[in-house]
PDB file of C-alpha atoms in Angstrom:
ATOM      1  CA  MET A   1     268.616 250.272  47.449  1.00 50.00           C
ATOM      2  CA  THR A   2     268.779 250.714  43.727  1.00 52.00           C
ATOM      3  CA  THR A   3     270.881 253.524  42.368  1.00 54.00           C
ATOM      4  CA  ALA A   4     270.233 255.480  39.243  1.00 50.00           C
ATOM      5  CA  SER A   5     273.136 253.808  37.479  1.00 51.00           C
ATOM      6  CA  GLU A   6     271.569 250.397  37.999  1.00 53.00           C
ATOM      7  CA  VAL A   7     268.235 251.320  36.351  1.00 47.00           C
ATOM      8  CA  ASP A   8     267.920 250.262  32.725  1.00 53.00           C
ATOM      9  CA  VAL A   9     266.461 253.056  30.698  1.00 47.00           C
ATOM     10  CA  VAL A  10     264.453 251.783  27.754  1.00 48.00           C
ATOM     11  CA  VAL A  11     263.836 254.311  24.987  1.00 44.00           C
ATOM     12  CA  ALA A  12     260.831 253.210  22.934  1.00 44.00           C
ATOM     13  CA  PRO A  13     260.511 254.437  19.377  1.00 47.00           C
ATOM     14  CA  LEU A  14     257.909 257.073  18.834  1.00 40.00           C
ATOM     15  CA  SER A  15     254.763 255.455  17.496  1.00 46.00           C
ATOM     16  CA  ARG A  16     252.453 257.078  15.078  1.00 48.00           C
ATOM     17  CA  SER A  17     249.217 257.757  16.796  1.00 45.00           C
ATOM     18  CA  GLU A  18     245.980 257.150  15.004  1.00 48.00           C
ATOM     19  CA  ALA A  19     244.213 260.360  14.122  1.00 50.00           C
ATOM     20  CA  PRO A  20     240.724 260.692  15.525  1.00 55.00           C
ATOM     21  CA  GLY A  21     237.637 260.567  13.341  1.00 66.00           C
ATOM     22  CA  SER A  22     236.875 258.940  10.012  1.00 77.00           C
ATOM     23  CA  TYR A  23     239.408 258.241   7.324  1.00 84.00           C
ATOM     24  CA  VAL A  24     237.073 259.901   4.797  1.00 87.00           C
ATOM     25  CA  ASP A  25     237.646 263.641   4.526  1.00 89.00           C
ATOM     26  CA  TRP A  26     234.234 264.829   3.358  1.00 91.00           C
ATOM     27  CA  PRO A  27     235.005 268.562   3.164  1.00 92.00           C
ATOM     28  CA  ALA A  28     237.843 267.838   0.744  1.00 93.00           C
ATOM     29  CA  ILE A  29     235.583 265.512  -1.265  1.00 93.00           C
ATOM     30  CA  ILE A  30     232.807 268.097  -1.481  1.00 93.00           C
ATOM     31  CA  ALA A  31     235.312 270.703  -2.618  1.00 93.00           C
ATOM     32  CA  GLY A  32     236.524 268.365  -5.353  1.00 94.00           C
ATOM     33  CA  ILE A  33     232.963 267.629  -6.479  1.00 93.00           C
ATOM     34  CA  ILE A  34     232.168 271.339  -6.751  1.00 93.00           C
ATOM     35  CA  ILE A  35     235.315 272.043  -8.751  1.00 93.00           C
ATOM     36  CA  ALA A  36     234.770 269.052 -11.070  1.00 92.00           C
ATOM     37  CA  SER A  37     231.144 270.023 -11.691  1.00 89.00           C
ATOM     38  CA  ALA A  38     232.033 273.652 -12.381  1.00 90.00           C
ATOM     39  CA  ILE A  39     234.799 272.772 -14.842  1.00 90.00           C
ATOM     40  CA  ALA A  40     232.555 270.264 -16.638  1.00 87.00           C
ATOM     41  CA  LEU A  41     229.761 272.850 -16.907  1.00 86.00           C
ATOM     42  CA  VAL A  42     232.089 275.455 -18.393  1.00 87.00           C
ATOM     43  CA  LEU A  43     233.630 273.067 -20.909  1.00 84.00           C
ATOM     44  CA  LEU A  44     230.298 271.545 -21.947  1.00 80.00           C
ATOM     45  CA  SER A  45     228.818 275.000 -22.452  1.00 82.00           C
ATOM     46  CA  PHE A  46     231.776 275.956 -24.612  1.00 81.00           C
ATOM     47  CA  GLY A  47     231.471 272.717 -26.601  1.00 75.00           C
ATOM     48  CA  SER A  48     227.746 273.240 -27.172  1.00 73.00           C
ATOM     49  CA  ALA A  49     228.441 276.769 -28.388  1.00 75.00           C
ATOM     50  CA  ILE A  50     230.711 275.477 -31.159  1.00 71.00           C
ATOM     51  CA  GLY A  51     228.502 272.484 -32.001  1.00 63.00           C
ATOM     52  CA  LEU A  52     230.440 269.724 -30.231  1.00 61.00           C
ATOM     53  CA  SER A  53     227.465 267.833 -28.835  1.00 57.00           C
ATOM     54  CA  LEU A  54     226.416 264.227 -29.357  1.00 50.00           C
ATOM     55  CA  VAL A  55     222.784 265.247 -29.018  1.00 48.00           C
ATOM     56  CA  ASN A  56     222.769 267.826 -31.812  1.00 50.00           C
ATOM     57  CA  PHE A  57     226.116 268.311 -33.485  1.00 50.00           C
ATOM     58  CA  ARG A  58     226.362 270.553 -36.529  1.00 51.00           C
ATOM     59  CA  ALA A  59     228.417 269.756 -39.601  1.00 51.00           C
ATOM     60  CA  GLY A  60     229.422 272.089 -42.374  1.00 54.00           C
ATOM     61  CA  PRO A  61     228.305 271.411 -45.931  1.00 58.00           C
ATOM     62  CA  ASP A  62     231.667 269.901 -46.868  1.00 62.00           C
ATOM     63  CA  VAL A  63     232.352 268.047 -43.596  1.00 59.00           C
ATOM     64  CA  PRO A  64     231.064 264.469 -43.186  1.00 63.00           C
ATOM     65  CA  ALA A  65     228.856 264.035 -40.137  1.00 62.00           C
ATOM     66  CA  ILE A  66     230.953 261.087 -38.922  1.00 66.00           C
ATOM     67  CA  TRP A  67     233.951 263.366 -38.323  1.00 68.00           C
ATOM     68  CA  ILE A  68     231.837 265.812 -36.355  1.00 66.00           C
ATOM     69  CA  ALA A  69     230.524 262.880 -34.296  1.00 68.00           C
ATOM     70  CA  ILE A  70     234.095 261.734 -33.607  1.00 73.00           C
ATOM     71  CA  ALA A  71     235.032 265.264 -32.578  1.00 73.00           C
ATOM     72  CA  ALA A  72     231.998 265.445 -30.269  1.00 71.00           C
ATOM     73  CA  ALA A  73     232.877 262.103 -28.662  1.00 75.00           C
ATOM     74  CA  SER A  74     236.498 263.172 -28.209  1.00 80.00           C
ATOM     75  CA  TRP A  75     235.381 266.426 -26.642  1.00 80.00           C
ATOM     76  CA  LEU A  76     233.059 264.587 -24.235  1.00 79.00           C
ATOM     77  CA  LEU A  77     235.905 262.274 -23.248  1.00 83.00           C
ATOM     78  CA  TRP A  78     238.252 265.215 -22.673  1.00 86.00           C
ATOM     79  CA  VAL A  79     235.671 267.147 -20.631  1.00 85.00           C
ATOM     80  CA  GLN A  80     234.924 264.228 -18.332  1.00 86.00           C
ATOM     81  CA  ILE A  81     238.520 263.177 -17.778  1.00 89.00           C
ATOM     82  CA  SER A  82     239.882 266.691 -17.254  1.00 91.00           C
ATOM     83  CA  SER A  83     237.084 267.826 -14.920  1.00 91.00           C
ATOM     84  CA  PHE A  84     237.175 264.693 -12.772  1.00 93.00           C
ATOM     85  CA  MET A  85     240.960 264.718 -12.580  1.00 93.00           C
ATOM     86  CA  ALA A  86     240.999 268.387 -11.584  1.00 93.00           C
ATOM     87  CA  GLY A  87     238.477 267.848  -8.810  1.00 94.00           C
ATOM     88  CA  ALA A  88     240.216 264.678  -7.608  1.00 93.00           C
ATOM     89  CA  TYR A  89     243.610 266.410  -7.540  1.00 94.00           C
ATOM     90  CA  VAL A  90     242.220 269.163  -5.344  1.00 94.00           C
ATOM     91  CA  THR A  91     240.705 266.584  -3.008  1.00 94.00           C
ATOM     92  CA  GLY A  92     243.956 264.639  -2.761  1.00 92.00           C
ATOM     93  CA  ARG A  93     245.897 267.824  -2.117  1.00 91.00           C
ATOM     94  CA  MET A  94     243.461 269.090   0.537  1.00 91.00           C
ATOM     95  CA  ARG A  95     242.858 265.768   2.302  1.00 90.00           C
ATOM     96  CA  LYS A  96     244.192 265.502   5.838  1.00 87.00           C
ATOM     97  CA  ARG A  97     246.676 262.682   6.017  1.00 81.00           C
ATOM     98  CA  HIS A  98     246.343 260.359   9.001  1.00 78.00           C
ATOM     99  CA  LEU A  99     249.513 259.484  10.892  1.00 74.00           C
ATOM    100  CA  ASP A 100     248.845 255.744  11.118  1.00 72.00           C
ATOM    101  CA  SER A 101     249.660 254.940   7.479  1.00 73.00           C
ATOM    102  CA  ASP A 102     252.753 254.525   5.395  1.00 82.00           C
ATOM    103  CA  GLU A 103     253.256 255.968   1.938  1.00 83.00           C
ATOM    104  CA  GLU A 104     251.558 253.103   0.118  1.00 86.00           C
ATOM    105  CA  GLU A 105     248.485 253.170   2.334  1.00 88.00           C
ATOM    106  CA  SER A 106     248.302 256.953   2.057  1.00 87.00           C
ATOM    107  CA  ASP A 107     248.343 256.705  -1.746  1.00 89.00           C
ATOM    108  CA  ILE A 108     245.493 254.206  -1.649  1.00 90.00           C
ATOM    109  CA  ARG A 109     243.427 256.453   0.619  1.00 90.00           C
ATOM    110  CA  ASP A 110     244.093 259.427  -1.636  1.00 92.00           C
ATOM    111  CA  GLY A 111     242.976 257.413  -4.652  1.00 92.00           C
ATOM    112  CA  VAL A 112     239.796 256.305  -2.895  1.00 93.00           C
ATOM    113  CA  HIS A 113     239.016 259.942  -2.177  1.00 93.00           C
ATOM    114  CA  GLY A 114     239.395 260.601  -5.901  1.00 93.00           C
ATOM    115  CA  LEU A 115     236.892 257.838  -6.643  1.00 94.00           C
ATOM    116  CA  LEU A 116     234.484 259.410  -4.163  1.00 94.00           C
ATOM    117  CA  VAL A 117     234.796 262.701  -6.030  1.00 94.00           C
ATOM    118  CA  TRP A 118     234.040 260.869  -9.273  1.00 94.00           C
ATOM    119  CA  ALA A 119     231.006 259.112  -7.786  1.00 93.00           C
ATOM    120  CA  GLY A 120     229.724 262.237  -6.068  1.00 91.00           C
ATOM    121  CA  ALA A 121     229.977 264.324  -9.230  1.00 89.00           C
ATOM    122  CA  LEU A 122     228.059 261.648 -11.139  1.00 88.00           C
ATOM    123  CA  VAL A 123     225.292 261.678  -8.535  1.00 88.00           C
ATOM    124  CA  VAL A 124     225.094 265.481  -8.660  1.00 83.00           C
ATOM    125  CA  GLY A 125     225.017 265.433 -12.452  1.00 78.00           C
ATOM    126  CA  GLY A 126     222.317 262.767 -12.442  1.00 77.00           C
ATOM    127  CA  LEU A 127     220.165 264.745 -10.027  1.00 77.00           C
ATOM    128  CA  ILE A 128     220.552 267.897 -12.126  1.00 70.00           C
ATOM    129  CA  ALA A 129     219.661 266.003 -15.303  1.00 64.00           C
ATOM    130  CA  ALA A 130     216.644 264.368 -13.629  1.00 67.00           C
ATOM    131  CA  GLY A 131     215.495 267.731 -12.312  1.00 58.00           C
ATOM    132  CA  GLY A 132     215.796 269.274 -15.761  1.00 47.00           C
ATOM    133  CA  LEU A 133     213.831 266.460 -17.366  1.00 43.00           C
ATOM    134  CA  SER A 134     211.149 266.707 -14.695  1.00 49.00           C
ATOM    135  CA  ALA A 135     210.844 270.461 -15.200  1.00 48.00           C
ATOM    136  CA  ALA A 136     210.656 270.001 -18.968  1.00 40.00           C
ATOM    137  CA  ALA A 137     207.980 267.328 -18.616  1.00 48.00           C
ATOM    138  CA  SER A 138     205.982 269.574 -16.283  1.00 52.00           C
ATOM    139  CA  ALA A 139     206.192 272.459 -18.733  1.00 47.00           C
ATOM    140  CA  VAL A 140     205.115 270.244 -21.612  1.00 44.00           C
ATOM    141  CA  GLY A 141     202.205 268.922 -19.557  1.00 53.00           C
ATOM    142  CA  SER A 142     201.055 272.428 -18.676  1.00 51.00           C
ATOM    143  CA  ALA A 143     201.242 273.519 -22.285  1.00 44.00           C
ATOM    144  CA  ALA A 144     199.356 270.427 -23.420  1.00 44.00           C
ATOM    145  CA  SER A 145     196.546 270.987 -20.902  1.00 52.00           C
ATOM    146  CA  THR A 146     196.275 274.620 -21.992  1.00 48.00           C
ATOM    147  CA  LEU A 147     195.896 273.630 -25.631  1.00 41.00           C
ATOM    148  CA  THR A 148     193.403 270.809 -25.045  1.00 47.00           C
ATOM    149  CA  THR A 149     190.301 272.893 -25.757  1.00 46.00           C
ATOM    150  CA  ALA A 150     191.720 274.456 -28.897  1.00 43.00           C
ATOM    151  CA  ALA A 151     192.946 271.103 -30.168  1.00 42.00           C
ATOM    152  CA  ALA A 152     189.533 269.523 -29.690  1.00 48.00           C
ATOM    153  CA  THR A 153     187.871 272.087 -31.970  1.00 48.00           C
ATOM    154  CA  VAL A 154     190.167 271.273 -34.877  1.00 41.00           C
ATOM    155  CA  ALA A 155     190.599 267.538 -34.302  1.00 45.00           C
ATOM    156  CA  ASP A 156     189.459 266.567 -37.787  1.00 48.00           C
ATOM    157  CA  ASP A 157     191.778 269.003 -39.535  1.00 48.00           C
ATOM    158  CA  VAL A 158     194.725 268.009 -37.375  1.00 45.00           C
ATOM    159  CA  GLY A 159     194.069 264.332 -38.027  1.00 47.00           C
ATOM    160  CA  THR A 160     194.142 264.962 -41.751  1.00 45.00           C
ATOM    161  CA  ALA A 161     197.335 267.041 -41.471  1.00 48.00           C
ATOM    162  CA  VAL A 162     199.285 264.378 -39.607  1.00 54.00           C
ATOM    163  CA  ASP A 163     198.072 261.478 -41.755  1.00 66.00           C
ATOM    164  CA  PRO A 164     201.268 260.110 -43.340  1.00 68.00           C
ATOM    165  CA  ASN A 165     199.308 258.922 -46.393  1.00 74.00           C
ATOM    166  CA  ALA A 166     197.455 262.197 -47.002  1.00 80.00           C
ATOM    167  CA  TYR A 167     200.075 263.481 -49.435  1.00 79.00           C
ATOM    168  CA  PHE A 168     200.135 260.230 -51.410  1.00 80.00           C
ATOM    169  CA  VAL A 169     196.314 260.149 -51.596  1.00 79.00           C
ATOM    170  CA  ASP A 170     196.385 263.714 -52.898  1.00 77.00           C
ATOM    171  CA  SER A 171     198.938 262.640 -55.484  1.00 78.00           C
ATOM    172  CA  LEU A 172     196.668 259.828 -56.640  1.00 78.00           C
ATOM    173  CA  PHE A 173     193.651 262.030 -57.207  1.00 76.00           C
ATOM    174  CA  ARG A 174     195.457 265.136 -58.424  1.00 76.00           C
ATOM    175  CA  GLN A 175     193.797 266.530 -61.528  1.00 73.00           C
ATOM    176  CA  SER A 176     195.875 266.286 -64.643  1.00 66.00           C
ATOM    177  CA  PRO A 177     196.241 269.605 -66.549  1.00 64.00           C
ATOM    178  CA  GLY A 178     193.531 269.782 -69.203  1.00 60.00           C
ATOM    179  CA  ALA A 179     191.725 266.672 -67.971  1.00 57.00           C
ATOM    180  CA  THR A 180     187.972 266.744 -67.576  1.00 57.00           C
ATOM    181  CA  ALA A 181     187.013 264.985 -64.377  1.00 53.00           C
ATOM    182  CA  PRO A 182     183.449 264.310 -63.244  1.00 55.00           C
ATOM    183  CA  ALA A 183     182.231 266.790 -60.634  1.00 52.00           C
ATOM    184  CA  ALA A 184     181.746 264.409 -57.712  1.00 64.00           C
ATOM    185  CA  ASP A 185     182.588 264.314 -54.057  1.00 70.00           C
ATOM    186  CA  THR A 186     185.785 262.246 -53.680  1.00 73.00           C
ATOM    187  CA  THR A 187     185.871 262.244 -49.875  1.00 77.00           C
ATOM    188  CA  ALA A 188     184.792 258.616 -49.522  1.00 81.00           C
ATOM    189  CA  VAL A 189     187.042 257.538 -52.392  1.00 78.00           C
ATOM    190  CA  ARG A 190     190.053 259.273 -50.854  1.00 80.00           C
ATOM    191  CA  ALA A 191     189.383 257.666 -47.484  1.00 81.00           C
ATOM    192  CA  GLU A 192     189.204 254.240 -49.099  1.00 81.00           C
ATOM    193  CA  ALA A 193     192.438 254.819 -50.992  1.00 80.00           C
ATOM    194  CA  GLY A 194     194.118 255.922 -47.749  1.00 80.00           C
ATOM    195  CA  ARG A 195     193.042 252.699 -46.050  1.00 84.00           C
ATOM    196  CA  ILE A 196     194.449 250.669 -48.937  1.00 81.00           C
ATOM    197  CA  LEU A 197     197.799 252.448 -48.678  1.00 80.00           C
ATOM    198  CA  ALA A 198     197.861 252.001 -44.894  1.00 80.00           C
ATOM    199  CA  GLN A 199     197.148 248.289 -45.201  1.00 79.00           C
ATOM    200  CA  GLY A 200     199.938 247.988 -47.757  1.00 77.00           C
ATOM    201  CA  GLU A 201     202.392 249.642 -45.361  1.00 75.00           C
ATOM    202  CA  LEU A 202     201.440 247.219 -42.598  1.00 73.00           C
ATOM    203  CA  GLY A 203     201.840 244.214 -44.881  1.00 70.00           C
ATOM    204  CA  ASN A 204     204.144 243.451 -47.777  1.00 74.00           C
ATOM    205  CA  GLY A 205     202.872 246.243 -49.970  1.00 75.00           C
ATOM    206  CA  VAL A 206     199.761 246.822 -52.057  1.00 81.00           C
ATOM    207  CA  GLY A 207     198.678 243.694 -53.902  1.00 80.00           C
ATOM    208  CA  ASP A 208     197.873 243.457 -57.620  1.00 76.00           C
ATOM    209  CA  ALA A 209     194.125 243.437 -57.034  1.00 82.00           C
ATOM    210  CA  ASP A 210     194.341 246.611 -54.941  1.00 78.00           C
ATOM    211  CA  ARG A 211     196.588 248.216 -57.535  1.00 82.00           C
ATOM    212  CA  THR A 212     194.039 247.569 -60.255  1.00 82.00           C
ATOM    213  CA  TYR A 213     191.229 248.866 -58.045  1.00 83.00           C
ATOM    214  CA  LEU A 214     193.190 252.027 -57.224  1.00 83.00           C
ATOM    215  CA  ALA A 215     193.872 252.603 -60.916  1.00 82.00           C
ATOM    216  CA  ASP A 216     190.129 252.335 -61.649  1.00 82.00           C
ATOM    217  CA  LEU A 217     189.339 254.811 -58.857  1.00 83.00           C
ATOM    218  CA  VAL A 218     191.945 257.260 -60.145  1.00 82.00           C
ATOM    219  CA  ALA A 219     190.690 256.966 -63.720  1.00 81.00           C
ATOM    220  CA  GLN A 220     187.081 257.508 -62.646  1.00 79.00           C
ATOM    221  CA  ASN A 221     187.777 260.554 -60.465  1.00 79.00           C
ATOM    222  CA  THR A 222     190.558 262.373 -62.316  1.00 78.00           C
ATOM    223  CA  GLY A 223     189.652 262.027 -65.975  1.00 74.00           C
ATOM    224  CA  LEU A 224     192.885 260.159 -66.769  1.00 80.00           C
ATOM    225  CA  SER A 225     193.008 257.288 -69.162  1.00 81.00           C
ATOM    226  CA  PRO A 226     193.347 253.778 -67.683  1.00 83.00           C
ATOM    227  CA  GLU A 227     196.978 253.624 -68.786  1.00 86.00           C
ATOM    228  CA  GLN A 228     197.767 256.998 -67.239  1.00 82.00           C
ATOM    229  CA  ALA A 229     195.955 256.031 -64.054  1.00 81.00           C
ATOM    230  CA  THR A 230     197.940 252.782 -63.824  1.00 83.00           C
ATOM    231  CA  THR A 231     201.204 254.686 -64.294  1.00 85.00           C
ATOM    232  CA  ARG A 232     200.233 257.191 -61.599  1.00 84.00           C
ATOM    233  CA  VAL A 233     199.360 254.443 -59.149  1.00 83.00           C
ATOM    234  CA  SER A 234     202.726 252.743 -59.786  1.00 83.00           C
ATOM    235  CA  ASP A 235     204.604 256.012 -59.290  1.00 85.00           C
ATOM    236  CA  VAL A 236     202.770 256.835 -56.061  1.00 83.00           C
ATOM    237  CA  LEU A 237     203.298 253.349 -54.633  1.00 83.00           C
ATOM    238  CA  SER A 238     206.999 253.581 -55.478  1.00 84.00           C
ATOM    239  CA  ALA A 239     207.143 256.891 -53.625  1.00 84.00           C
ATOM    240  CA  VAL A 240     205.408 255.265 -50.638  1.00 82.00           C
ATOM    241  CA  ASP A 241     207.991 252.455 -50.619  1.00 82.00           C
ATOM    242  CA  ASN A 242     210.848 254.959 -50.808  1.00 87.00           C
ATOM    243  CA  ALA A 243     209.426 256.996 -47.931  1.00 83.00           C
ATOM    244  CA  LYS A 244     209.002 253.830 -45.866  1.00 82.00           C
ATOM    245  CA  ALA A 245     212.600 252.797 -46.562  1.00 85.00           C
ATOM    246  CA  GLN A 246     213.897 256.260 -45.651  1.00 87.00           C
ATOM    247  CA  ALA A 247     211.933 256.238 -42.396  1.00 85.00           C
ATOM    248  CA  ALA A 248     213.310 252.807 -41.505  1.00 86.00           C
ATOM    249  CA  ALA A 249     216.859 253.953 -42.306  1.00 86.00           C
ATOM    250  CA  ALA A 250     216.438 257.075 -40.176  1.00 86.00           C
ATOM    251  CA  ALA A 251     215.127 254.997 -37.272  1.00 88.00           C
ATOM    252  CA  GLU A 252     218.046 252.581 -37.561  1.00 88.00           C
ATOM    253  CA  THR A 253     220.520 255.466 -37.668  1.00 82.00           C
ATOM    254  CA  ALA A 254     218.939 256.973 -34.564  1.00 82.00           C
ATOM    255  CA  ARG A 255     219.131 253.615 -32.781  1.00 87.00           C
ATOM    256  CA  LYS A 256     222.789 253.130 -33.659  1.00 83.00           C
ATOM    257  CA  THR A 257     223.591 256.697 -32.649  1.00 77.00           C
ATOM    258  CA  GLY A 258     221.921 256.159 -29.273  1.00 81.00           C
ATOM    259  CA  VAL A 259     223.805 252.904 -28.684  1.00 84.00           C
ATOM    260  CA  LEU A 260     227.118 254.498 -29.685  1.00 78.00           C
ATOM    261  CA  ALA A 261     226.516 257.541 -27.492  1.00 77.00           C
ATOM    262  CA  ALA A 262     225.642 255.352 -24.495  1.00 83.00           C
ATOM    263  CA  PHE A 263     228.730 253.180 -25.016  1.00 85.00           C
ATOM    264  CA  LEU A 264     231.049 256.168 -25.379  1.00 79.00           C
ATOM    265  CA  THR A 265     229.563 257.770 -22.281  1.00 80.00           C
ATOM    266  CA  ALA A 266     230.035 254.625 -20.206  1.00 85.00           C
ATOM    267  CA  ALA A 267     233.570 254.090 -21.512  1.00 85.00           C
ATOM    268  CA  SER A 268     234.555 257.688 -20.847  1.00 84.00           C
ATOM    269  CA  LEU A 269     233.164 257.456 -17.308  1.00 87.00           C
ATOM    270  CA  LEU A 270     235.267 254.374 -16.604  1.00 90.00           C
ATOM    271  CA  VAL A 271     238.370 256.108 -17.949  1.00 90.00           C
ATOM    272  CA  SER A 272     237.468 259.146 -15.848  1.00 91.00           C
ATOM    273  CA  ALA A 273     237.302 256.971 -12.723  1.00 93.00           C
ATOM    274  CA  ALA A 274     240.839 255.759 -13.348  1.00 93.00           C
ATOM    275  CA  GLY A 275     241.957 259.329 -14.021  1.00 93.00           C
ATOM    276  CA  ALA A 276     240.359 260.577 -10.800  1.00 93.00           C
ATOM    277  CA  TYR A 277     242.110 257.835  -8.793  1.00 94.00           C
ATOM    278  CA  PHE A 278     245.474 258.739 -10.303  1.00 95.00           C
ATOM    279  CA  ALA A 279     244.974 262.502  -9.942  1.00 93.00           C
ATOM    280  CA  ALA A 280     244.015 262.196  -6.268  1.00 93.00           C
ATOM    281  CA  GLN A 281     247.153 260.156  -5.599  1.00 92.00           C
ATOM    282  CA  LYS A 282     249.224 262.771  -7.408  1.00 92.00           C
ATOM    283  CA  GLY A 283     247.608 265.507  -5.334  1.00 91.00           C
ATOM    284  CA  GLY A 284     248.404 263.588  -2.155  1.00 90.00           C
ATOM    285  CA  ASN A 285     252.024 263.166  -3.213  1.00 90.00           C
ATOM    286  CA  HIS A 286     252.330 266.881  -3.907  1.00 89.00           C
ATOM    287  CA  ARG A 287     250.790 267.546  -0.504  1.00 88.00           C
ATOM    288  CA  ASP A 288     253.367 265.368   1.242  1.00 84.00           C
ATOM    289  CA  GLU A 289     256.248 266.731  -0.843  1.00 85.00           C
ATOM    290  CA  ARG A 290     255.016 270.300  -0.389  1.00 81.00           C
ATOM    291  CA  VAL A 291     255.081 271.051  -4.093  1.00 82.00           C
ATOM    292  CA  SER A 292     254.230 274.731  -4.415  1.00 77.00           C
ATOM    293  CA  PHE A 293     254.268 275.411  -8.189  1.00 70.00           C
ATOM    294  CA  GLY A 294     256.174 278.550  -7.419  1.00 62.00           C
ATOM    295  CA  THR A 295     257.092 279.195 -11.032  1.00 61.00           C
ATOM    296  CA  ALA A 296     253.487 279.251 -12.184  1.00 55.00           C
ATOM    297  CA  PHE A 297     252.012 281.012  -9.169  1.00 55.00           C
ATOM    298  CA  ARG A 298     254.754 283.320  -7.961  1.00 59.00           C
ATOM    299  CA  ARG A 299     253.959 285.872  -5.340  1.00 56.00           C
ATOM    300  CA  TYR A 300     255.129 289.312  -6.305  1.00 53.00           C
ATOM    301  CA  ARG A 301     255.898 291.716  -3.534  1.00 49.00           C
TER     302      ARG A 301
END
């Protein structure tokens, strides 16, 4: 018979039991996404109100546009980083910690929850942006269909108004003060001159033969002398070249601005991902250490 004194009592260390369910705490993630989206909306609205927008920033008369663009990019970076970090911190602080992990593993899980907040907020923002674009496109389509009948009745006038060479053709055949021009219909002549200018824009400019022909047309239909007509043709063609160069410069500026805005957006999103990971870990650490921020949020009785 075995007595109680002869029984070896083995005391096993308490083991951490694995918490049931998934490691991903979706309620905490959703809360972080909502907070991040709300903060970003407030800050972006404030930035748009004071002109800090990459889409349409406003510069004062004495402030170079490049500095306003830098300020807009800095504001976008600040908005993204601060909103994502705030949402990720809340998620890390609210996440339920599982009992089967040590401190290092818990930090990693908190950081992953921060990345999920970052990704979820991006998806929500993308859906909102896509919905806004779709609504805008639908509104534009409805307006266009409503105006179809009215536009058809004035198609000829509209075509003349939007012709980029119409102004330069008018400049060619503008009557000189005091000149006596033959009373003739210049519609066909103007159309021919417009085609010559259009062909010159598509190629390497108006050739010498076309220049001489245009000068003859101008002299015949405006009452100018051949020398004056030649000078007018040269001036108008120079204005056409300047307008073409300005249009090309504006297009190149728009292209560079689009590339820069896309690069800054992508870079700021990557920095925001790192910030969300760090903020979620910090929130988890404060959760475990029971940091209460009592000085900032003191309860008065």
